[in-house]
């Protein structure tokens, strides 16, 4: 290639952001910045590792007082002790060649090969927890079992999640309660009190779904990841959700 140039630090960072945001091919990026495709690959991989390592040095888990101070007024009124709202999300990946890898990454929910993470956000809408990525066949419970999330909470805290997170026994030793919708198993009819409680939980749990949706605006998380991107999926997903914290909060102050 003629006129190949060496991009400066700002251009390298900008190139990486374009890769995350638009999932632009290495060929197109090489033409945009006047560099080789191999240079694009090396720049993206280096910056993803660097950004992940740097941002993991920041303690994004807010204190109990901060979480409650920035909690929306209605949320604080109905669920005053909520420390984090949890939900799982999956990102599609290219089908691995090894049968064992195919089995471990196949998601029956998405009916394709995926990587899966659990994302947590404060009631105020700040992403405060992102788990490492696991194969799509891994359950939410297994991911939490491998995390230190229960120990990160303060006794008396409350965690809000979907009914798929049947993990009360994991948080109970730490005196942390789990707010999840009621299971219908062995229950023919729910009381009006239970129905109202479930509606309240659902109306507040939607915040984490909106935040996860905001993260998916980075197309690298919604498009199919290739093999090299899959290997970096833990760092890529973490970076995309950290970038969401730099954007205007989508949770209303009175939500």
Coordinates of C-alpha atoms in Angstrom, one line a residue:
X1 CA 0.0 0.0 0.0
X2 CA 1.3 3.5 -0.9
X3 CA 1.4 6.3 1.6
X4 CA 1.1 4.0 4.7
X5 CA 1.4 6.2 7.8
X6 CA 1.8 5.6 11.5
X7 CA -1.3 6.9 13.3
X8 CA -0.8 8.9 16.5
X9 CA -2.3 7.9 19.9
X10 CA -5.5 9.9 19.3
X11 CA -6.1 8.3 16.0
X12 CA -5.5 4.9 17.4
X13 CA -8.0 5.5 20.2
X14 CA -10.5 6.9 17.7
X15 CA -10.1 3.9 15.4
X16 CA -10.8 1.6 18.3
X17 CA -14.0 3.5 19.2
X18 CA -15.2 3.3 15.6
X19 CA -14.6 -0.5 15.7
X20 CA -16.7 -0.8 18.9
X21 CA -19.4 1.5 17.8
X22 CA -19.9 0.5 14.2
X23 CA -18.1 -2.9 14.0
X24 CA -16.4 -1.6 10.9
X25 CA -14.3 -4.2 9.0
X26 CA -10.5 -4.1 9.3
X27 CA -10.3 -3.5 5.6
X28 CA -12.5 -0.4 5.7
X29 CA -10.6 1.0 8.7
X30 CA -7.3 0.4 7.0
X31 CA -8.5 2.6 4.1
X32 CA -9.9 5.2 6.4
X33 CA -6.7 5.7 8.3
X34 CA -4.2 4.8 5.6
X35 CA -2.7 1.8 7.3
X36 CA -2.4 -2.0 6.8
X37 CA -5.1 -4.4 7.9
X38 CA -2.7 -6.1 10.2
X39 CA -2.0 -2.8 11.8
X40 CA -5.7 -2.2 12.4
X41 CA -5.9 -5.7 14.1
X42 CA -2.9 -5.0 16.3
X43 CA -4.2 -1.5 17.3
X44 CA -7.7 -2.7 18.2
X45 CA -6.4 -5.7 20.2
X46 CA -3.8 -3.6 22.1
X47 CA -6.3 -0.7 22.9
X48 CA -9.0 -3.1 24.0
X49 CA -6.6 -4.8 26.5
X50 CA -5.2 -1.5 27.6
X51 CA -8.6 0.2 28.2
X52 CA -10.0 -2.9 30.0
X53 CA -6.9 -3.1 32.3
X54 CA -7.0 0.6 33.0
X55 CA -10.7 0.9 33.7
X56 CA -10.7 -2.2 36.0
X57 CA -8.4 -0.3 38.3
X58 CA -11.3 2.0 38.9
X59 CA -13.7 0.9 41.6
X60 CA -17.1 1.3 39.8
X61 CA -19.0 -0.3 42.7
X62 CA -20.5 2.8 44.5
X63 CA -20.9 3.0 48.3
X64 CA -24.2 2.4 49.9
X65 CA -24.7 6.1 50.5
X66 CA -23.9 7.1 47.0
X67 CA -26.2 4.4 45.5
X68 CA -29.1 5.6 47.6
X69 CA -28.4 9.4 47.2
X70 CA -28.6 9.1 43.3
X71 CA -31.5 6.7 43.4
X72 CA -34.6 8.2 41.6
X73 CA -37.2 9.5 44.0
X74 CA -40.0 7.0 43.2
X75 CA -37.5 4.1 43.2
X76 CA -36.1 5.1 46.6
X77 CA -39.7 5.4 47.9
X78 CA -40.6 1.8 46.8
X79 CA -37.3 0.0 47.1
X80 CA -35.1 2.1 49.4
X81 CA -32.4 -0.6 50.1
X82 CA -31.8 -1.6 46.5
X83 CA -28.0 -1.6 45.7
X84 CA -28.0 -3.1 42.3
X85 CA -30.3 -4.3 39.5
X86 CA -29.1 -7.4 37.7
X87 CA -29.9 -9.0 34.3
X88 CA -28.2 -11.3 31.9
X89 CA -27.5 -10.5 28.2
X90 CA -26.0 -12.5 25.3
X91 CA -23.9 -11.5 22.4
X92 CA -23.8 -13.6 19.2
X93 CA -20.5 -15.2 18.1
X94 CA -19.3 -17.1 15.1
X95 CA -19.8 -20.9 15.5
X96 CA -16.6 -22.4 16.9
X97 CA -15.0 -25.3 15.1
X98 CA -14.5 -27.6 18.1
X99 CA -17.6 -29.6 19.1
X100 CA -17.0 -29.0 22.8
X101 CA -16.8 -25.2 22.2
X102 CA -20.0 -25.4 20.1
X103 CA -21.8 -27.1 22.9
X104 CA -20.6 -24.8 25.6
X105 CA -21.5 -21.6 23.7
X106 CA -24.8 -22.7 22.2
X107 CA -27.7 -20.8 23.8
X108 CA -31.1 -22.6 23.7
X109 CA -32.7 -19.2 24.5
X110 CA -31.2 -17.5 21.4
X111 CA -30.9 -20.7 19.4
X112 CA -27.4 -19.8 18.3
X113 CA -23.8 -19.6 19.7
X114 CA -23.3 -16.7 22.1
X115 CA -21.3 -15.4 25.0
X116 CA -23.2 -14.4 28.1
X117 CA -22.6 -11.9 30.8
X118 CA -24.5 -10.5 33.8
X119 CA -24.7 -6.7 33.9
X120 CA -25.6 -4.8 37.1
X121 CA -26.6 -1.1 37.4
X122 CA -27.5 1.1 40.3
X123 CA -31.0 2.4 40.7
X124 CA -29.7 5.8 39.3
X125 CA -28.6 4.1 36.0
X126 CA -24.8 3.7 36.4
X127 CA -23.3 0.4 35.3
X128 CA -21.7 -0.9 38.5
X129 CA -21.0 -4.5 37.6
X130 CA -20.1 -6.5 34.5
X131 CA -19.2 -10.2 34.9
X132 CA -16.7 -12.0 32.8
X133 CA -18.1 -13.6 29.6
X134 CA -19.2 -17.2 29.6
X135 CA -20.5 -19.6 27.0
X136 CA -24.1 -19.1 26.1
X137 CA -25.1 -22.4 27.7
X138 CA -24.1 -21.2 31.2
X139 CA -27.0 -20.3 33.5
X140 CA -27.3 -17.0 35.4
X141 CA -26.9 -18.9 38.7
X142 CA -23.6 -20.4 37.6
X143 CA -22.2 -17.1 36.6
X144 CA -23.1 -15.6 40.0
X145 CA -21.6 -18.6 41.8
X146 CA -18.3 -17.7 40.2
X147 CA -18.5 -14.1 41.1
X148 CA -17.9 -12.2 44.4
X149 CA -21.1 -10.1 44.0
X150 CA -22.8 -11.3 47.2
X151 CA -19.7 -10.3 49.2
X152 CA -19.6 -6.9 47.6
X153 CA -23.0 -6.0 49.0
X154 CA -23.5 -4.6 52.5
X155 CA -25.7 -6.4 55.1
X156 CA -29.3 -5.1 54.8
X157 CA -28.9 -4.4 51.0
X158 CA -31.4 -5.6 48.4
X159 CA -30.8 -6.9 44.9
X160 CA -33.4 -6.7 42.2
X161 CA -33.4 -9.2 39.3
X162 CA -35.6 -11.2 37.0
X163 CA -37.3 -14.4 38.2
X164 CA -34.6 -16.4 36.4
X165 CA -32.2 -15.4 39.2
X166 CA -33.3 -17.9 41.8
X167 CA -30.2 -17.1 44.0
X168 CA -31.7 -16.1 47.3
X169 CA -29.6 -18.9 49.0
X170 CA -26.4 -17.3 47.7
X171 CA -27.2 -13.8 49.2
X172 CA -28.8 -14.9 52.4
X173 CA -25.5 -15.6 54.3
X174 CA -24.6 -12.0 53.6
X175 CA -28.0 -10.7 54.9
X176 CA -28.9 -9.5 51.4
X177 CA -32.4 -9.9 50.1
X178 CA -33.3 -10.6 46.5
X179 CA -36.3 -8.9 44.9
X180 CA -37.6 -11.0 42.0
X181 CA -41.1 -11.6 40.6
X182 CA -43.1 -14.4 42.0
X183 CA -42.8 -17.9 40.5
X184 CA -46.1 -19.4 39.3
X185 CA -44.9 -22.9 40.1
X186 CA -47.4 -24.7 42.3
X187 CA -49.4 -21.5 42.5
X188 CA -52.8 -21.4 40.8
X189 CA -53.7 -17.8 41.8
X190 CA -51.7 -14.9 43.1
X191 CA -53.0 -12.5 45.7
X192 CA -53.7 -8.9 44.8
X193 CA -50.8 -7.9 47.1
X194 CA -48.4 -10.2 45.3
X195 CA -49.5 -8.9 41.9
X196 CA -49.0 -5.3 42.9
X197 CA -45.6 -6.1 44.3
X198 CA -44.6 -7.9 41.0
X199 CA -45.8 -4.9 39.0
X200 CA -43.7 -2.5 41.1
X201 CA -40.6 -4.8 40.6
X202 CA -41.2 -5.0 36.8
X203 CA -41.6 -1.2 36.5
X204 CA -38.3 -0.6 38.1
X205 CA -36.4 -3.6 36.7
X206 CA -37.0 -2.2 33.2
X207 CA -34.1 0.3 33.9
X208 CA -31.5 -2.4 33.6
X209 CA -33.1 -3.6 30.3
X210 CA -32.8 -0.1 28.9
X211 CA -29.2 0.2 30.0
X212 CA -28.4 -3.2 28.4
X213 CA -30.1 -1.9 25.2
X214 CA -28.0 1.2 25.4
X215 CA -24.8 -1.0 25.5
X216 CA -26.1 -2.9 22.4
X217 CA -26.0 0.3 20.4
X218 CA -22.3 -0.6 20.2
X219 CA -22.7 -2.8 17.1
X220 CA -19.8 -5.1 18.1
X221 CA -22.1 -6.5 20.8
X222 CA -25.1 -7.0 18.4
X223 CA -23.2 -8.2 15.3
X224 CA -21.6 -11.7 15.2
X225 CA -18.2 -11.6 16.8
X226 CA -15.4 -13.4 14.9
X227 CA -12.9 -15.8 16.7
X228 CA -10.4 -13.1 17.7
X229 CA -13.2 -10.8 19.0
X230 CA -14.7 -13.8 20.9
X231 CA -11.4 -14.3 22.7
X232 CA -11.5 -10.7 23.8
X233 CA -15.3 -10.7 24.5
X234 CA -14.9 -10.2 28.3
X235 CA -12.9 -7.0 27.7
X236 CA -15.0 -5.8 24.8
X237 CA -18.3 -6.1 26.7
X238 CA -16.8 -4.5 29.8
X239 CA -15.5 -1.5 27.7
X240 CA -18.8 -1.0 25.9
X241 CA -20.7 -0.8 29.2
X242 CA -18.1 1.4 30.8
X243 CA -18.5 3.8 27.8
X244 CA -22.2 3.9 28.6
X245 CA -21.3 5.6 31.9
X246 CA -19.8 8.5 30.0
X247 CA -23.1 9.1 28.2
X248 CA -26.1 11.0 29.5
X249 CA -28.1 8.9 32.0
X250 CA -31.2 7.4 30.5
X251 CA -32.9 6.9 33.9
X252 CA -35.1 9.9 34.9
X253 CA -34.4 11.5 38.3
X254 CA -38.0 10.8 39.2
X255 CA -38.3 7.3 37.7

